[in-house]
Tab-separated table of C-alpha atoms and ligand atoms in Angstrom:
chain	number	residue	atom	x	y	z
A	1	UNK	CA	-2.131	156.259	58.280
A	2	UNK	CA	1.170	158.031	57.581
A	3	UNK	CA	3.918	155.937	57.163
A	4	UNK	CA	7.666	156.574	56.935
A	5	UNK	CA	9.471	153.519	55.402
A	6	UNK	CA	13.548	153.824	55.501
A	7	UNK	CA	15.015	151.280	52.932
A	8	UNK	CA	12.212	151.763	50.685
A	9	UNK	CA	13.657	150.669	47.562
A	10	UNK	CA	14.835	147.143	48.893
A	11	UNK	CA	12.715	144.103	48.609
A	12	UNK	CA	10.599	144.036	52.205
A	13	UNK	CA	10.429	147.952	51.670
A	14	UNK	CA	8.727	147.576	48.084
A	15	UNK	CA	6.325	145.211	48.846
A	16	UNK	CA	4.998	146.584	52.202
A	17	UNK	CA	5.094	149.970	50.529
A	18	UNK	CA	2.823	149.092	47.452
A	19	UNK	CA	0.703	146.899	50.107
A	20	UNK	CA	-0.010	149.543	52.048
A	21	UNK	CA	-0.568	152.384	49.411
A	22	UNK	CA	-3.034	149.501	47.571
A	23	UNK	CA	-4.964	149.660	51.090
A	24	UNK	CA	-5.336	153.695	50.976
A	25	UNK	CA	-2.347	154.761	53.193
A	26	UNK	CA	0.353	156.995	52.407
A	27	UNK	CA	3.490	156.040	52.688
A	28	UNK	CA	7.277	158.221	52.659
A	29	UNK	CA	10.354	156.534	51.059
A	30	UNK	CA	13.816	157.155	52.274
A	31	UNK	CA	16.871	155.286	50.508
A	32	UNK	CA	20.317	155.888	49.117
A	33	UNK	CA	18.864	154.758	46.186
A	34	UNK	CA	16.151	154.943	43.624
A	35	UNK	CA	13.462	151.632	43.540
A	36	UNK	CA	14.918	149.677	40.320
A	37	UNK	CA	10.795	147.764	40.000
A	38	UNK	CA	8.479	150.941	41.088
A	39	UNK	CA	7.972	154.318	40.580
A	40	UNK	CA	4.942	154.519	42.756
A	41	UNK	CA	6.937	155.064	46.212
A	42	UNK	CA	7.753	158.565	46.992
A	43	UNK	CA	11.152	158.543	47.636
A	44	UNK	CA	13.742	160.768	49.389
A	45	UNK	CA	17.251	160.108	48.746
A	46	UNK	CA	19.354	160.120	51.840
A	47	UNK	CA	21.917	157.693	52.900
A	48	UNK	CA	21.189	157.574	56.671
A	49	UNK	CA	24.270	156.574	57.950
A	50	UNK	CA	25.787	159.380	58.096
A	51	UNK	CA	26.668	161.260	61.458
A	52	UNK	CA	23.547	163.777	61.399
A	53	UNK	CA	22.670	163.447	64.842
A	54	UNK	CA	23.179	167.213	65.749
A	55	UNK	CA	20.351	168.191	63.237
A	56	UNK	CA	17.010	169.032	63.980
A	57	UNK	CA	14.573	165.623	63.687
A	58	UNK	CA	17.566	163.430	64.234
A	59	UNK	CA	18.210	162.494	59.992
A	60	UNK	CA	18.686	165.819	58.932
A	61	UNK	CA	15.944	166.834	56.129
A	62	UNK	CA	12.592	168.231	56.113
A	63	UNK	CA	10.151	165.391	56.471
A	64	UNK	CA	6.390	165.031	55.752
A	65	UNK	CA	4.510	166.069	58.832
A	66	UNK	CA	1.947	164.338	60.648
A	67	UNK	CA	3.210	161.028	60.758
A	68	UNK	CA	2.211	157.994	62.452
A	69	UNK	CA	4.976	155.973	62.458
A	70	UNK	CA	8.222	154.578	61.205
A	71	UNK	CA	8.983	151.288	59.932
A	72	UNK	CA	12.958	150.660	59.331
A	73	UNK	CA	13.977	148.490	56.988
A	74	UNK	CA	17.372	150.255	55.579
A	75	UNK	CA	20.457	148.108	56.550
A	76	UNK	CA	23.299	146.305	54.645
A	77	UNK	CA	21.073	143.209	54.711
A	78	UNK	CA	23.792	140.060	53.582
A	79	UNK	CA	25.448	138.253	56.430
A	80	UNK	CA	28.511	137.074	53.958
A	81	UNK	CA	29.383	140.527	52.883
A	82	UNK	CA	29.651	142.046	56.275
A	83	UNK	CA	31.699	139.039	56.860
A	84	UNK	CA	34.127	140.399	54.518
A	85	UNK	CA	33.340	144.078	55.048
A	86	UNK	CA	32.607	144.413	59.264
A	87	UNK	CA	32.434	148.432	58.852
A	88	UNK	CA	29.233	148.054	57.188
A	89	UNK	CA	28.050	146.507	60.238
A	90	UNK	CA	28.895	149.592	61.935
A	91	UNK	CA	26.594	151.529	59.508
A	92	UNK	CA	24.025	149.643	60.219
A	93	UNK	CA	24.044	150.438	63.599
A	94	UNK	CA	24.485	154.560	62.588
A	95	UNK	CA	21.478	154.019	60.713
A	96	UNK	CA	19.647	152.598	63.481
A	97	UNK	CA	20.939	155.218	66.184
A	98	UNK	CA	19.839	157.844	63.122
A	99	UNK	CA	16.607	156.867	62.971
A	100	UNK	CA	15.206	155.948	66.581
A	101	UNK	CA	16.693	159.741	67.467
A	102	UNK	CA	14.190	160.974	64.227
A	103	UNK	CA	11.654	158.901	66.501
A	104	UNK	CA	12.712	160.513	69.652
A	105	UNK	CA	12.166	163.960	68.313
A	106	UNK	CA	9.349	163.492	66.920
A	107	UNK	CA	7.512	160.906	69.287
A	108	UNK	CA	7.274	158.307	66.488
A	109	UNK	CA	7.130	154.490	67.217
A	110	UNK	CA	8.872	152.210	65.098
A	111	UNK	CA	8.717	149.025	63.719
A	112	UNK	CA	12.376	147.285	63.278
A	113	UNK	CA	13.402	144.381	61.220
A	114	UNK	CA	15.981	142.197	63.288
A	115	UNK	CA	16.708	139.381	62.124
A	116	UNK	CA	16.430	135.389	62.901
A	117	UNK	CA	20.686	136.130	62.865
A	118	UNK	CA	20.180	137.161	66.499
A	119	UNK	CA	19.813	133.762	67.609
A	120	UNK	CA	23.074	132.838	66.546
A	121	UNK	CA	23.561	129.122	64.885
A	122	UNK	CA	21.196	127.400	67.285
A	123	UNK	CA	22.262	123.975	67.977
A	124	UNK	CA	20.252	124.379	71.376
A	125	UNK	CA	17.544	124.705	68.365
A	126	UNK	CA	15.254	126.485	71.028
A	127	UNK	CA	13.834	130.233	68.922
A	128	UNK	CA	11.652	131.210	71.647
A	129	UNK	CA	11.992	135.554	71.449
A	130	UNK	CA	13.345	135.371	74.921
A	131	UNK	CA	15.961	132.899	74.353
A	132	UNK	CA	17.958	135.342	72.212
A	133	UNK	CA	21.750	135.657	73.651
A	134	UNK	CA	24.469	137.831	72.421
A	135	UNK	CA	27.198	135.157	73.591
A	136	UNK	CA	25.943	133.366	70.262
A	137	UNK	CA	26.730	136.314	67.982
A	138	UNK	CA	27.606	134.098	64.865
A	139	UNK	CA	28.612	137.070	62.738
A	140	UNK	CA	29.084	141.313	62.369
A	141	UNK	CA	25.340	141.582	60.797
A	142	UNK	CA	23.975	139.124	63.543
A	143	UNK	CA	26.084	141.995	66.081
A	144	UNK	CA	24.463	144.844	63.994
A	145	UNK	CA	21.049	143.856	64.389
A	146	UNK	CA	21.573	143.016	68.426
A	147	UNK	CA	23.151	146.117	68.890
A	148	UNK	CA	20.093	147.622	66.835
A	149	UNK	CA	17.763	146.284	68.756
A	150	UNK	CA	19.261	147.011	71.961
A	151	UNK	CA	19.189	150.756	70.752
A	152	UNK	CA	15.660	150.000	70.861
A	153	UNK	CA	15.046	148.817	73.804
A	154	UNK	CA	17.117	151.354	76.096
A	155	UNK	CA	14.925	154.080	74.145
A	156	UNK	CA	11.987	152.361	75.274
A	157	UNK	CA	13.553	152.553	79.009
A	158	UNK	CA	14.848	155.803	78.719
A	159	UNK	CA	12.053	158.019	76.135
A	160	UNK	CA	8.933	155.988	76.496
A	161	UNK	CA	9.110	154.746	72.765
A	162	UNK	CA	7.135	152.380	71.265
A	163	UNK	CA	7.881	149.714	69.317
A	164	UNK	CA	7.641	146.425	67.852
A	165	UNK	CA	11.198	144.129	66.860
A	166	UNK	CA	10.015	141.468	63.817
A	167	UNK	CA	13.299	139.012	63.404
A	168	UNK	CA	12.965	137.892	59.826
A	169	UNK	CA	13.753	134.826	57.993
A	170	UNK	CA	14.672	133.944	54.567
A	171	UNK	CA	11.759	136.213	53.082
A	172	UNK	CA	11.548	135.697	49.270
A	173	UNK	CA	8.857	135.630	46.070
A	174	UNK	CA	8.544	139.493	44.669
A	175	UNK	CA	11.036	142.525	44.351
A	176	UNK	CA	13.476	140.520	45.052
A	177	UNK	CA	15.565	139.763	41.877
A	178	UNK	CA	18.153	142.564	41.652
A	179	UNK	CA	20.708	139.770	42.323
A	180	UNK	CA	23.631	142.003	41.337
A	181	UNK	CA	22.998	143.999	43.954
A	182	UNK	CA	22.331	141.848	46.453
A	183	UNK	CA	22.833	138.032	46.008
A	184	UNK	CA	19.722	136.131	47.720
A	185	UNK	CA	19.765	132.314	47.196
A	186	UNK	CA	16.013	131.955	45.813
A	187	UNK	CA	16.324	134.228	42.983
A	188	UNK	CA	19.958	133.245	42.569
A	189	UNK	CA	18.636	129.704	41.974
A	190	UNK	CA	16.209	130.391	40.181
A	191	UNK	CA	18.007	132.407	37.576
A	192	UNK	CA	21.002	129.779	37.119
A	193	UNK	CA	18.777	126.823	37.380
A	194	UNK	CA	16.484	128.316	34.508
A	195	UNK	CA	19.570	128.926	32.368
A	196	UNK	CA	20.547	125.592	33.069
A	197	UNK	CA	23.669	126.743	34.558
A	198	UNK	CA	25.152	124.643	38.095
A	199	UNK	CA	24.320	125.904	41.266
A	200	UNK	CA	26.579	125.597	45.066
A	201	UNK	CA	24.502	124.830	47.859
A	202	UNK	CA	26.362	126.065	50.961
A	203	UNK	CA	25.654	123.443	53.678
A	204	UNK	CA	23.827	120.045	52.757
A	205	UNK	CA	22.240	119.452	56.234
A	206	UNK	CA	21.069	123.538	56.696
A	207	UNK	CA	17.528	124.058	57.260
A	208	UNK	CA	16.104	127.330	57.277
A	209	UNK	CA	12.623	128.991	57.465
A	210	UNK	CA	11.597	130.876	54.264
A	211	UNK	CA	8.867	133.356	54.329
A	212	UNK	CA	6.896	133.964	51.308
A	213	UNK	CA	7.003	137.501	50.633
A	214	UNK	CA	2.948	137.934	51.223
A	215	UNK	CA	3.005	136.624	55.205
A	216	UNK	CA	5.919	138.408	56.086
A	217	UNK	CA	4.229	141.791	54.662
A	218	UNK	CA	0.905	140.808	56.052
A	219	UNK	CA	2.022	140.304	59.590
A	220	UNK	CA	3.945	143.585	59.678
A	221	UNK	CA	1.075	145.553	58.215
A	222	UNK	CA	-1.291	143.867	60.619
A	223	UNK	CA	0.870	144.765	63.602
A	224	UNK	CA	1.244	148.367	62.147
A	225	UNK	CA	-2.300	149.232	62.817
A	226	UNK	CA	-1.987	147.652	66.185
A	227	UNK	CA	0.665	149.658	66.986
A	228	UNK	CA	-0.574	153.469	65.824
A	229	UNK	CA	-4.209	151.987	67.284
A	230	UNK	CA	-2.913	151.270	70.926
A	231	UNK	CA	-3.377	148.019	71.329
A	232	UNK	CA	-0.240	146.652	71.272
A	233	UNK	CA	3.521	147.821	71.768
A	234	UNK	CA	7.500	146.706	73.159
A	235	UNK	CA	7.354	143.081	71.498
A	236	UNK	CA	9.835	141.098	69.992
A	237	UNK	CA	8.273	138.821	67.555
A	238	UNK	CA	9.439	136.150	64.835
A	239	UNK	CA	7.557	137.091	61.716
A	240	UNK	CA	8.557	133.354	59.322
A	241	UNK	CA	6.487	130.217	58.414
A	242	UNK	CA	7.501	128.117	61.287
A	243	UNK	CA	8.773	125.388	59.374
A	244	UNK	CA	12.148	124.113	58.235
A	245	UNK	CA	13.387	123.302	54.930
A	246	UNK	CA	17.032	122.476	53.642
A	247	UNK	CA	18.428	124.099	50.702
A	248	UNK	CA	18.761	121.185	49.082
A	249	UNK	CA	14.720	120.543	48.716
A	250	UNK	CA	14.168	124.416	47.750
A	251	UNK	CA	16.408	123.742	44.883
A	252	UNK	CA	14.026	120.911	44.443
A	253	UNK	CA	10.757	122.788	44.184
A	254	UNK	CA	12.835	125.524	42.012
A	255	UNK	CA	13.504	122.690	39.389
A	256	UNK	CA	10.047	121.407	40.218
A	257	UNK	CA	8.401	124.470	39.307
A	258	UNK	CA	10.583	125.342	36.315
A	259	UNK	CA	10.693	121.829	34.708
A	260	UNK	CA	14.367	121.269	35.094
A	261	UNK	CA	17.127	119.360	37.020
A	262	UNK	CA	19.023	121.131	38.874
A	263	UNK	CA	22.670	120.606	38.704
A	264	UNK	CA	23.969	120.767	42.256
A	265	UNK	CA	27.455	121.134	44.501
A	266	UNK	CA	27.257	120.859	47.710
A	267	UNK	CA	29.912	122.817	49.628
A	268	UNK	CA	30.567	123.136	53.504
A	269	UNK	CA	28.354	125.792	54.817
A	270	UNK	CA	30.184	129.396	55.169
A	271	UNK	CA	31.485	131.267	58.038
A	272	UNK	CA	28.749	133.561	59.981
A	273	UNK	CA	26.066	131.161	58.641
A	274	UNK	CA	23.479	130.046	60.549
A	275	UNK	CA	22.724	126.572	59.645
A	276	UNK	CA	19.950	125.942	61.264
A	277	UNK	CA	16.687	127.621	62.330
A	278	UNK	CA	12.897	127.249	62.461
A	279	UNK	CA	10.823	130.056	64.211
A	280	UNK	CA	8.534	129.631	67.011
A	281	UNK	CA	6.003	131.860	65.337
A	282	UNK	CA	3.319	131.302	68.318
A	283	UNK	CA	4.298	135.121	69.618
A	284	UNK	CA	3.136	136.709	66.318
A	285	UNK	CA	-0.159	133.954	66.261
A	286	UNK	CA	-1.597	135.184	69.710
A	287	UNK	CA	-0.503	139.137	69.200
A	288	UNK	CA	-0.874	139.442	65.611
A	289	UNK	CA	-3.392	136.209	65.174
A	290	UNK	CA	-0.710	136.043	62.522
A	291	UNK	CA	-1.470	132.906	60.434
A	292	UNK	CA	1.228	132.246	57.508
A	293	UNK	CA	-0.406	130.797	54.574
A	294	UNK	CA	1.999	129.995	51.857
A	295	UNK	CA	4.284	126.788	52.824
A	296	UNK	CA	7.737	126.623	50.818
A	297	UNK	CA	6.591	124.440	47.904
A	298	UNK	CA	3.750	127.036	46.903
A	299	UNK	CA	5.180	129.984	47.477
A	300	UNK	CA	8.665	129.152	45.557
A	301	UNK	CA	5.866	128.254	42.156
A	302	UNK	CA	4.566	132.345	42.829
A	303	UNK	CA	8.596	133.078	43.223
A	304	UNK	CA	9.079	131.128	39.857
A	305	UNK	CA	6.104	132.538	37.998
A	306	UNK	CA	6.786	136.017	39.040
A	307	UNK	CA	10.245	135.459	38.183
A	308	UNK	CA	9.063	134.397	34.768
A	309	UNK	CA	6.850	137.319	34.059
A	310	UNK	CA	9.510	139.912	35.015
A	311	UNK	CA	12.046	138.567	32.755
A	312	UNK	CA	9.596	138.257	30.506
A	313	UNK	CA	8.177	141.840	30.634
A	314	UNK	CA	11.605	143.700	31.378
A	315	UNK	CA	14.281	142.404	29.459
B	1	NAD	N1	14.763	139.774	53.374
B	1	NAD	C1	15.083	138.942	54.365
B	1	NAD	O1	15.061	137.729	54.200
B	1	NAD	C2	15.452	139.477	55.725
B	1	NAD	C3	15.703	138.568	56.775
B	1	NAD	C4	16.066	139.061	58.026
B	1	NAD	C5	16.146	140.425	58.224
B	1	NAD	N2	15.917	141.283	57.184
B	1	NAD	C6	16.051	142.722	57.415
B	1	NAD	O2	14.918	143.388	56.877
B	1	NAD	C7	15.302	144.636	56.310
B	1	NAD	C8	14.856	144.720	54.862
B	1	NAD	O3	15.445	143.630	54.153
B	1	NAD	P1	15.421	143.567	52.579
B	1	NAD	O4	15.550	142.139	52.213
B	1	NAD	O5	14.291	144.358	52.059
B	1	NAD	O6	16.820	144.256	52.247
B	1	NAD	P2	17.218	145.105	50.964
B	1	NAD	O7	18.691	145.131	50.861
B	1	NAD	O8	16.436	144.648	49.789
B	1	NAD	O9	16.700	146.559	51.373
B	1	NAD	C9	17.410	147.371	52.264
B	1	NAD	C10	17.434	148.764	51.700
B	1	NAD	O10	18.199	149.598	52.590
B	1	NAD	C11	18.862	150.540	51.776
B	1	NAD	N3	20.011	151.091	52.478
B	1	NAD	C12	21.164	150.463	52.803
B	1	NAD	N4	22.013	151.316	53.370
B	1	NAD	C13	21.380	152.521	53.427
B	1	NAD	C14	21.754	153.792	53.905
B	1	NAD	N5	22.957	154.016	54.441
B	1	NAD	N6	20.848	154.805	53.814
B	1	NAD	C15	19.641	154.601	53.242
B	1	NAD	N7	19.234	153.410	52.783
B	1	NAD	C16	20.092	152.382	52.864
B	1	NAD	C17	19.295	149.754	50.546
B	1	NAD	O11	19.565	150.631	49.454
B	1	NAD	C18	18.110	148.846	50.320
B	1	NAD	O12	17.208	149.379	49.371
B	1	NAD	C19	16.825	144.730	56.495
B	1	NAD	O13	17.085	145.492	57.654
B	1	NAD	C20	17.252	143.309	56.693
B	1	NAD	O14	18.424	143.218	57.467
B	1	NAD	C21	15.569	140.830	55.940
């Protein structure tokens, strides 16, 4: 297959690029920045938020013909900073428009990561896909990726496109360490815990559903080929592990796994937060026969280990 990844330098871009190049595919990057741990993606250099909508093919360069389809990863991907910057949101949602009119044009389906932020913060604690409710928007990323999805569905109604919505959750264990970038709690932790430094957990009673880095790619490969094959298409579908786990106890296993104590505060959890989710996952199991392997304990020893080796081998 030929595959068009947007956000192709950024941690779920990396590692479903290199998966599905390893499995004889050929896969198109496009990000506004170069991949900081590969040099095997082809990449195109394009920030796609930008107003291009009157070009020809809908994002405004030449792209690789003969594709099969799109996956789009590219967002501003950290609910706290689009807290304190809301226009990025808004780019988000450019990007989106930006890329479903490059699948438009061009008859593409796409795959598009929402996010478990959909849901808003549960209390009902009910994650069925249906369920979803944009009275419960907790926060301008959880708005970007309804309104992105939304764009997706009224493109189904309106152009006949095909596509599948994963909502992600806490995905973690390779690529994922460019924490000056982006700060993500697992490698956060695992850096400061390792240099023996004190970490803040934000919430003591939040439980969330990690997804090691290998299931989450997995499933969206899996439903890739069901996709371009025709056998499935226009789902919604949780892509996590289906279990809960509070910060607190992944701190544990990152101490666990790295030999040392970690020195905790606990602080109130912040606003736009979700503090609470675990993901029905039976959707993906019947569509996808998605079955996640790697529980939190395991996969966070990989996350440490590769952690480890990187360090070890790049610094
Ligand atoms: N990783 C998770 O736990 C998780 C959970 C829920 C949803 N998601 C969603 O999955 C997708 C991928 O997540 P990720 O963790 O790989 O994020 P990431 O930040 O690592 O990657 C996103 C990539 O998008 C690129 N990008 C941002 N703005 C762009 C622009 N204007 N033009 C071109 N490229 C741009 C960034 O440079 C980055 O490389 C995102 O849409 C994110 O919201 C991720």
């Amino acid at each position: 297959m030929r595959i068009l990844i947007t956000g192709s330098s950024g941690q779920i871009g990396t590692n479903l690029g290199l998966y599905l190049q390893e499995r004889g595919h050929y896969v198109f990057g496009v990000d506004k920045r170069p991949n900081t741990w590969t040099r095997d993606i082809e990449t195109l250099l394009q920030d796609l938020s930008a107003p291009y909508r009157t070009h020809k093919g809908g994002i405004g360069v030449e792209y690789p013909p003969d594709l099969d389809l799109v996956v789009h990863l590219a967002a501003h991907a950290k609910v706290h900073e689009l807290v304190q910057q809301p226009h990025r949101a808004l780019e988000n949602i450019n990007m989106t428009f930006n890329v479903l009119e490059f699948c438009r044009q061009n008859n593409l389906p796409i795959v598009f990561s929402s996010s478990r932020e959909v849901y808003g913060d549960i209390h009902r604690y009910i994650t069925e896909e249906s369920y979803a409710d944009f009275a419960f928007t907790e926060s301008p990323y959880s708005a970007s990726k309804i309104s992105g999805e939304a764009l997706i569905y009224s493109y189904a109604q309106c152009y006949g496109l095909r596509y599948l919505v994963f909502r992600f959750s806490n995905v973690y264990g390779r690529y994922d360490n460019d924490i000056e970038r982006m700060l993500r709690v697992i490698p956060h932790f695992i850096r400061e815990i390792n240099a023996g430094r004190p970490i803040t957990v934000y919430g003591e009673d939040k439980v969330l559903d990690f997804t090691y880095i290998d299931d989450c790619v997995g499933g969206v490969a899996s439903a890739i080929e069901k996709l371009v094959g025709g056998e499935i298409a226009n789902h919604t579908i949780n892509l996590a592990y289906g279990q809960g786990n509070s910060l607190v106890a992944m701190a544990g296993f990152i101490g666990e796994a790295l030999g040392k104590e970690p020195d905790m505060t606990i602080e109130p959890a912040r606003i736009g937060e979700v503090t609470h989710y675990v993901a029905n996952v039976g959707k993906a199991r019947a569509l996808l026969d998605y079955t996640p392997q790697t529980s939190l304990r395991d996969g966070i020893h990989k996350a440490v280990e590769w952690s480890l080796n990187w360090w070890e081998n790049h610094s």
